[in-house]
Coordinates of C-alpha atoms in Angstrom, one line a residue:
X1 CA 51.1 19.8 5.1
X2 CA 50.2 17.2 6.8
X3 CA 52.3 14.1 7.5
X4 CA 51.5 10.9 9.2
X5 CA 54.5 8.5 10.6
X6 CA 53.1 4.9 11.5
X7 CA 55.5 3.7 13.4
X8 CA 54.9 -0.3 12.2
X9 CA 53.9 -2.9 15.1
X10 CA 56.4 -4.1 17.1
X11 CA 57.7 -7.2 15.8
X12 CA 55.6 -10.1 16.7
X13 CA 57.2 -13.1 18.5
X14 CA 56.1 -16.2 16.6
X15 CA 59.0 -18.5 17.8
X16 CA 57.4 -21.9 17.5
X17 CA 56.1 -23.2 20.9
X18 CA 57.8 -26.9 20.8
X19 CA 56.8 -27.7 24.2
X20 CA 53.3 -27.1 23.4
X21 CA 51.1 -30.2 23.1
X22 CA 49.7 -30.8 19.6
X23 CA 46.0 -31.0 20.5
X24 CA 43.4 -31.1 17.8
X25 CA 45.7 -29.7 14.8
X26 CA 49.1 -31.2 13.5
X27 CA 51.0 -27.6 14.3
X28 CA 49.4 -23.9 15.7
X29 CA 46.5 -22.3 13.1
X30 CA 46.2 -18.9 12.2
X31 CA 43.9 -16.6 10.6
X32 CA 43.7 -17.9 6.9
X33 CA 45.0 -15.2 4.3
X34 CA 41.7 -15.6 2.6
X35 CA 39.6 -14.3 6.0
X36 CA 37.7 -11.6 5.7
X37 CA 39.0 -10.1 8.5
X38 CA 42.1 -10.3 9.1
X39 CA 42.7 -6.8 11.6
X40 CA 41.3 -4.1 13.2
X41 CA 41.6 -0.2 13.1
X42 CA 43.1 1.8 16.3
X43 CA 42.3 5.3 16.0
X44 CA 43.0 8.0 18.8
X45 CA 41.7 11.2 18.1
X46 CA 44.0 13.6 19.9
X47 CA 41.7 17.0 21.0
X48 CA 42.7 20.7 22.5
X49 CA 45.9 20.8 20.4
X50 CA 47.8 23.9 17.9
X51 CA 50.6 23.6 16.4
X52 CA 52.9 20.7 15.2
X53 CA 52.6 17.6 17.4
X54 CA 54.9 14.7 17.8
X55 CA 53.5 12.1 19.8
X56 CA 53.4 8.5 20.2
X57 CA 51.1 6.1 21.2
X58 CA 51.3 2.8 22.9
X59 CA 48.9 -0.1 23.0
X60 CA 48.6 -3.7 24.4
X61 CA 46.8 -6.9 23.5
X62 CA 46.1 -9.0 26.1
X63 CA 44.7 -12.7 26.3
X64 CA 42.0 -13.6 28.6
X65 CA 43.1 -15.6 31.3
X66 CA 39.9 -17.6 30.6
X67 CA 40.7 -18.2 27.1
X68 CA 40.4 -22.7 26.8
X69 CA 44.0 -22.7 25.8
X70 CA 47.5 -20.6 25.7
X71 CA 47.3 -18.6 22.3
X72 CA 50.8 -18.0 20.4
X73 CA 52.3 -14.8 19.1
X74 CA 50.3 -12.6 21.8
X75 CA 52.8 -10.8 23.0
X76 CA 51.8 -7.8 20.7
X77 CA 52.5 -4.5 21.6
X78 CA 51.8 -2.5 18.9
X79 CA 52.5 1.5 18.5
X80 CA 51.9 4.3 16.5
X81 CA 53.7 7.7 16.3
X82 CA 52.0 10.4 14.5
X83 CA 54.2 13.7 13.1
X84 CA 51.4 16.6 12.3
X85 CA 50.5 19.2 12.1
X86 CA 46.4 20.0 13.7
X87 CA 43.8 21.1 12.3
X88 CA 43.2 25.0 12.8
X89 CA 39.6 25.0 12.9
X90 CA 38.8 21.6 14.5
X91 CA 42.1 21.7 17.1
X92 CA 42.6 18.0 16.6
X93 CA 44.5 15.2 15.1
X94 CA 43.4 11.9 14.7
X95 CA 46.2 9.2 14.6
X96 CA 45.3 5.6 12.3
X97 CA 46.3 2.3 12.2
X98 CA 45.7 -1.3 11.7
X99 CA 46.6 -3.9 14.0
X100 CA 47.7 -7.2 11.9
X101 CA 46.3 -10.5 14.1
X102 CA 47.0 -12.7 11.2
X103 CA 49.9 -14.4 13.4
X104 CA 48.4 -15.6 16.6
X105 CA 48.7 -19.3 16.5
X106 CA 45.4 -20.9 18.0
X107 CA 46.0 -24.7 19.1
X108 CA 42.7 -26.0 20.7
X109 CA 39.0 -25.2 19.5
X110 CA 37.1 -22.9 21.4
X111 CA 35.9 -19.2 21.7
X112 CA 38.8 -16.6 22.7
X113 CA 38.7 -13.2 24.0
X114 CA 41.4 -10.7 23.7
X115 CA 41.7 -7.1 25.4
X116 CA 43.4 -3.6 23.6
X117 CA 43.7 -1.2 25.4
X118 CA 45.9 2.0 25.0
X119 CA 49.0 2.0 27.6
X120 CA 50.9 5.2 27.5
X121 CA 52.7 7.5 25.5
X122 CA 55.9 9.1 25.0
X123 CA 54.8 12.4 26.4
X124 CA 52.5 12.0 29.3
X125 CA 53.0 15.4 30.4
X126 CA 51.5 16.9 27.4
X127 CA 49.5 13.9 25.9
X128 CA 48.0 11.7 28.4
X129 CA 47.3 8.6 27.3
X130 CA 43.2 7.1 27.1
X131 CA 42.5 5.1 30.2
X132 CA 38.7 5.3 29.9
X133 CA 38.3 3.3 26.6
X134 CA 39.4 -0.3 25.9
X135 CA 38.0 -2.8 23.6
X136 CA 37.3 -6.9 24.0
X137 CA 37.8 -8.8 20.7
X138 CA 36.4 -12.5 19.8
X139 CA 37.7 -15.3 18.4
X140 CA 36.4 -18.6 17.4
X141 CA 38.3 -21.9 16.9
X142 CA 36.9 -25.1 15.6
X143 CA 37.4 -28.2 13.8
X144 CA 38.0 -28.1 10.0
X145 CA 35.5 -31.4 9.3
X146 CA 35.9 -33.9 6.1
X147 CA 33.4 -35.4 4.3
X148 CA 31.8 -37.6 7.5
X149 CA 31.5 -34.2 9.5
X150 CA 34.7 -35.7 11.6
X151 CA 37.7 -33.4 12.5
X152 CA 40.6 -33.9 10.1
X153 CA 43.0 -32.5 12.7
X154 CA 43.2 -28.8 11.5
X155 CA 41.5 -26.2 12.8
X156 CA 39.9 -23.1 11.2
X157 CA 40.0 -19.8 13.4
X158 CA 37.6 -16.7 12.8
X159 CA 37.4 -13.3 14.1
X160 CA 33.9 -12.1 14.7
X161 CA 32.7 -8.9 12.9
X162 CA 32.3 -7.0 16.4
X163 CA 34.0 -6.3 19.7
X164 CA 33.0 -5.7 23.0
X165 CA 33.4 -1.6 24.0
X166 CA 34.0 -1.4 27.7
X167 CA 33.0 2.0 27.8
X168 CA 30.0 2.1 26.1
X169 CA 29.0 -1.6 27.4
X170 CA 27.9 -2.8 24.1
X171 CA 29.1 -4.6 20.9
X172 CA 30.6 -2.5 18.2
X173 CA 32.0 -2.7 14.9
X174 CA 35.8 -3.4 14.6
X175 CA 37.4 0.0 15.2
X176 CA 39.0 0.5 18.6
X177 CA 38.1 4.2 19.1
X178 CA 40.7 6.4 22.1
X179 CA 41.1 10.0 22.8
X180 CA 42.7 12.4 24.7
X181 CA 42.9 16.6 25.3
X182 CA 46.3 17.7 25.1
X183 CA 47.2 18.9 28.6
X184 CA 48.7 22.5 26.9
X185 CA 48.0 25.7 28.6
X186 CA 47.7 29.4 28.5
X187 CA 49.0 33.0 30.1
X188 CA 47.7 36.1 31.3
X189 CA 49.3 39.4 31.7
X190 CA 47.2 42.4 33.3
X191 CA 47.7 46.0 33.5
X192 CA 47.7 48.9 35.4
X193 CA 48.1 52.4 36.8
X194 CA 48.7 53.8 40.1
X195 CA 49.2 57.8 41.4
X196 CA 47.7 61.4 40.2
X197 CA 50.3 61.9 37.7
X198 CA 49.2 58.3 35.6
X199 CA 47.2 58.4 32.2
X200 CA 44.7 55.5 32.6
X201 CA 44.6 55.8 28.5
X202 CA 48.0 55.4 27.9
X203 CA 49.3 52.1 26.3
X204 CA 51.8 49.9 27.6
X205 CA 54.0 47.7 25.7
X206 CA 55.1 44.4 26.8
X207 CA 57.1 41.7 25.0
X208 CA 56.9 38.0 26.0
X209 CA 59.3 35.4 25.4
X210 CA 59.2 32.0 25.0
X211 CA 61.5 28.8 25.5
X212 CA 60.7 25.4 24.7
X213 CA 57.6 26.9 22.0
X214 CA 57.5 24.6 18.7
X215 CA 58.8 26.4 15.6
X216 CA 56.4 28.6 14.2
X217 CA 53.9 28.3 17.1
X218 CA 50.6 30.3 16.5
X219 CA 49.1 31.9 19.6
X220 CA 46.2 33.4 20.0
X221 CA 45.8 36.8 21.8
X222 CA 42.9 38.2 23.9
X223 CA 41.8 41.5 25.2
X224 CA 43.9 44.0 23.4
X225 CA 41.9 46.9 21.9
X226 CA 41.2 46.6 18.1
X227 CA 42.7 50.0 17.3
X228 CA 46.0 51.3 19.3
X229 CA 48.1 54.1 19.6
X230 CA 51.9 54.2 21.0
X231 CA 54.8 56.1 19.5
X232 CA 52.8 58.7 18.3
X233 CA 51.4 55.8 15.5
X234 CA 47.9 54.2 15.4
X235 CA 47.8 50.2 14.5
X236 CA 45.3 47.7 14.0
X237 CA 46.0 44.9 16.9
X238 CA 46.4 40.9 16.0
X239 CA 44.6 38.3 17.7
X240 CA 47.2 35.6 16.3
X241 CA 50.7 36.1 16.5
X242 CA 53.4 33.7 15.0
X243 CA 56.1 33.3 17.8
X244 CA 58.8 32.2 15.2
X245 CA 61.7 34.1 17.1
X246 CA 60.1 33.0 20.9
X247 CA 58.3 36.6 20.8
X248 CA 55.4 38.1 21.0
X249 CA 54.3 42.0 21.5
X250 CA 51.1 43.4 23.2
X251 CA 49.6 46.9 24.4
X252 CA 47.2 47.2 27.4
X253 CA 46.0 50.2 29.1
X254 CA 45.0 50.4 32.4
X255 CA 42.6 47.8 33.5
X256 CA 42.9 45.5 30.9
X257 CA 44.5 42.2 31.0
X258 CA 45.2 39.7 28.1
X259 CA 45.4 35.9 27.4
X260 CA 48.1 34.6 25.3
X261 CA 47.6 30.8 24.2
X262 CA 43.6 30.7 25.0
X263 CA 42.0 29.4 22.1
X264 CA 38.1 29.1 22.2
X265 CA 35.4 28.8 18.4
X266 CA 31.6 27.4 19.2
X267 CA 32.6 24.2 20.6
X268 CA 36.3 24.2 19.9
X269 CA 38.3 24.9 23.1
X270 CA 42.8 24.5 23.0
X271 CA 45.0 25.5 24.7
X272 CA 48.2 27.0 22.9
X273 CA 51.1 26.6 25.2
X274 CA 52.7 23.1 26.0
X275 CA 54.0 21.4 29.1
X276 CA 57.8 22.5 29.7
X277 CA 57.8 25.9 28.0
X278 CA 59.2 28.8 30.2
X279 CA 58.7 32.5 29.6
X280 CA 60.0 35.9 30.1
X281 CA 57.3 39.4 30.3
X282 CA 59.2 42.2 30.0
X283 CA 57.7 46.2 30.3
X284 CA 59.4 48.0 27.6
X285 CA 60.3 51.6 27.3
X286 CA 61.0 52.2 31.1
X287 CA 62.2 55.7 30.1
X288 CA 58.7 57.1 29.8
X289 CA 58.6 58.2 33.9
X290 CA 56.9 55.3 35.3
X291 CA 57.7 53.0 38.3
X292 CA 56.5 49.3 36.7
X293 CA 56.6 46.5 39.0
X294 CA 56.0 43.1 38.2
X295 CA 53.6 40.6 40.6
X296 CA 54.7 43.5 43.3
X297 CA 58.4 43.6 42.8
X298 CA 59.6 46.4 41.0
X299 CA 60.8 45.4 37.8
X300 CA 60.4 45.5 34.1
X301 CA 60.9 41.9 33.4
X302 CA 59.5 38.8 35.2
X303 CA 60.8 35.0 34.5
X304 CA 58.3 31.6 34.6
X305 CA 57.6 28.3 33.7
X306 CA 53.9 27.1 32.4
X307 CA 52.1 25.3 34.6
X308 CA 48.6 22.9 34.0
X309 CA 45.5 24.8 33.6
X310 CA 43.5 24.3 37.0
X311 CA 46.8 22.9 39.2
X312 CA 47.5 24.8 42.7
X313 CA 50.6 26.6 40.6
X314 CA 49.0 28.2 38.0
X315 CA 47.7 31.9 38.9
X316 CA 51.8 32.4 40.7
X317 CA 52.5 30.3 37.1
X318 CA 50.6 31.7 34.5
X319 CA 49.3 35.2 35.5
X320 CA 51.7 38.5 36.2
X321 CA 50.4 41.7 37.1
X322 CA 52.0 44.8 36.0
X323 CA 51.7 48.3 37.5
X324 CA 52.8 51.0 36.6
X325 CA 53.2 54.2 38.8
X326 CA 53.6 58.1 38.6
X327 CA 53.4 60.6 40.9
X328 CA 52.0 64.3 40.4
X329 CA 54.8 66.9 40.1
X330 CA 54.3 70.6 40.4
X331 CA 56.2 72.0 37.0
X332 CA 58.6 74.8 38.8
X333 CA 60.3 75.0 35.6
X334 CA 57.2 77.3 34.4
X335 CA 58.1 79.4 36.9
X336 CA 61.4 79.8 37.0
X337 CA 61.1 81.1 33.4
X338 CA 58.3 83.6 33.8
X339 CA 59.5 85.4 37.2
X340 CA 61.2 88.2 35.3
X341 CA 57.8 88.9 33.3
X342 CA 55.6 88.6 36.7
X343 CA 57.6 90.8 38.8
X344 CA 57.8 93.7 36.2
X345 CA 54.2 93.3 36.1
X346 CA 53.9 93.6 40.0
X347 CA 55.7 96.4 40.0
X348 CA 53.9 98.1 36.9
X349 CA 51.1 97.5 39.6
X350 CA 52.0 99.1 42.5
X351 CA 53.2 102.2 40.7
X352 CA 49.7 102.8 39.6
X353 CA 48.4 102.7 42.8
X354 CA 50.8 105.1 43.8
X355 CA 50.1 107.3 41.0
X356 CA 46.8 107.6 41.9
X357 CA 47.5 108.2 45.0
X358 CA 49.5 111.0 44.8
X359 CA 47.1 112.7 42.1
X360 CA 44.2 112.3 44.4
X361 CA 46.1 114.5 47.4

């Protein structure tokens, strides 16, 4: 099911540098094929994310500015764009590759120090790219030496067998390590009742729709009662829901409120419910002798867009409150259809009391 698209390294300008000065080698030297290391690994574990993801990730290789000499071919700006779909249980996806350093030309002995780091990616909003982590990687140029231990004019080059990790100020092994949370968030819908004619135990169903969800999005739902009963049927309630038409369905009862797209196992926290998706909650069955208003407007359905979990938007974004009203009535109908039957009884009454009466005299 899964399905990883390396999107190959940008092309790497080698043009040869004619103006540069051949110093200590005939031509520019480059990691032999025979090295034993000849790349390293970027991997950026992507965290908090359901669903399929499409994301790509940028990097950049820089050359000290202390480096003895100008290096060739370090105008690398590799990416990497990852098609998947995440893990269920673990809410991530981790994105691999290797970055080829065979074809920086070296031209003077000396050590060299490089810096990747991660730049961007192609969905910010949703996938914010590492700033935190960023890796320094080692070089080392010298003289190829003949028999007299004199330089013959080439040079070999080496990469070391460790980096330095900024973030964890210390040398480690050749794997530049980046992560990110998705920035995807959630809803809440709560329910309930107002006025002396309301049943605080009667269900309410709501449909929410979505725009902008990934196909087949999985969402998980919170605070619905296990066991539920509307229309006159009893049903066992979902915690997941597929939203392969944009729809989901849930039933709450006065006082409760549910999450849609809150996803939380032990340790693993995600959110459900990317960047850019709007939605629509809509009261159904507005037959049944309520007043519902939405957020205090009275209305069955209410329109938003998803905003970042903990941004100054997000409770008018992300959370509606329904109510739903109903007045006490006094049923004259009962009336109206047993006068007949209470006024011969009345009057079956009062003509015993004047029977008795009369027999008494």
């Amino acid at each position: 099911m899964k399905k990883i698209i390396i999107g190959a390294c940008s092309a790497l300008a080698l043009a040869a540098l004619a103006a540069v000065p051949k110093i200590s080698a005939a031509g520019g030297t480059t990691l032999p094929s025979n090295a034993p290391r000849k790349s390293i690994a970027l991997v950026h574990t992507l965290k908090g994310v359901s669903g399929r993801v499409s994301v790509g990730f940028n990097y950049r290789l820089t050359q000290s500015e202390n480096n003895p000499y100008h290096v060739g071919g370090a105008n690398i700006d590799p990416s990497s764009e990852i098609t998947m779909t995440a893990n269920r249980d673990t809410r991530e996806i981790v994105s691999r590759m290797n970055l080829n350093l065979q074809n920086l030309y070296f031209y003077r002995v000396g050590d060299y120090t490089f810096t990747i780091e991660e730049a961007s990616t192609n969905d910010e909003l949703n996938f914010p790219h590492d700033s935190v982590n960023k890796y320094d990687i080692y070089f080392q140029v010298t003289n190829k030496l003949d028999a007299n231990n004199e330089p013959t004019g080439e040079l070999e080059v080496t990469l070391l067998d460790q980096m330095y990790s900024y973030k964890d100020d210390a040398k480690v092994p050749l794997v530049a390590n980046f992560e990110s949370v998705a920035n995807y968030s959630y809803i809440s819908l709560e329910s309930k009742v107002s006025g002396a004619g309301a049943d605080a135990n009667k269900y309410f169903k709501y449909k929410v729709s979505f725009d902008g969800l990934p196909e087949n999005s999985e969402l998980t739902i919170n605070g619905q009662d296990e066991n539920i009963e509307y229309g006159g049927e009893e049903f066992e309630s979902s915690n997941v829901q597929t939203a392969s038409d944009g729809d989901v369905y849930v039933y709450l009862k006065h006082g409760q409120t549910v999450t849609i797209g809150d996803y939380a196992s032990g340790s693993v926290m995600a959110r459900e419910i990317p960047q850019g998706v709007s939605y629509t909650i809509e009261k159904l069955d507005d037959d049944d002798g309520y007043v519902s208003s939405l957020d205090n407007t009275e209305t069955t359905t209410v329109s938003k867009a998803i905003a970042p979990v903990g941004s100054d938007d997000f409770a008018s974004h992300n959370t509606t409150i329904a109510k739903n009203g109903k007045d006490a009535t006094i049923n004259t109908g009962v009336f109206v259809a047993t006068w007949p039957y209470l006024l011969v009884a009345a009057l079956g009454v009062s003509g015993f009391i004047i029977f008795r009466r009369i027999s008494r005299r």
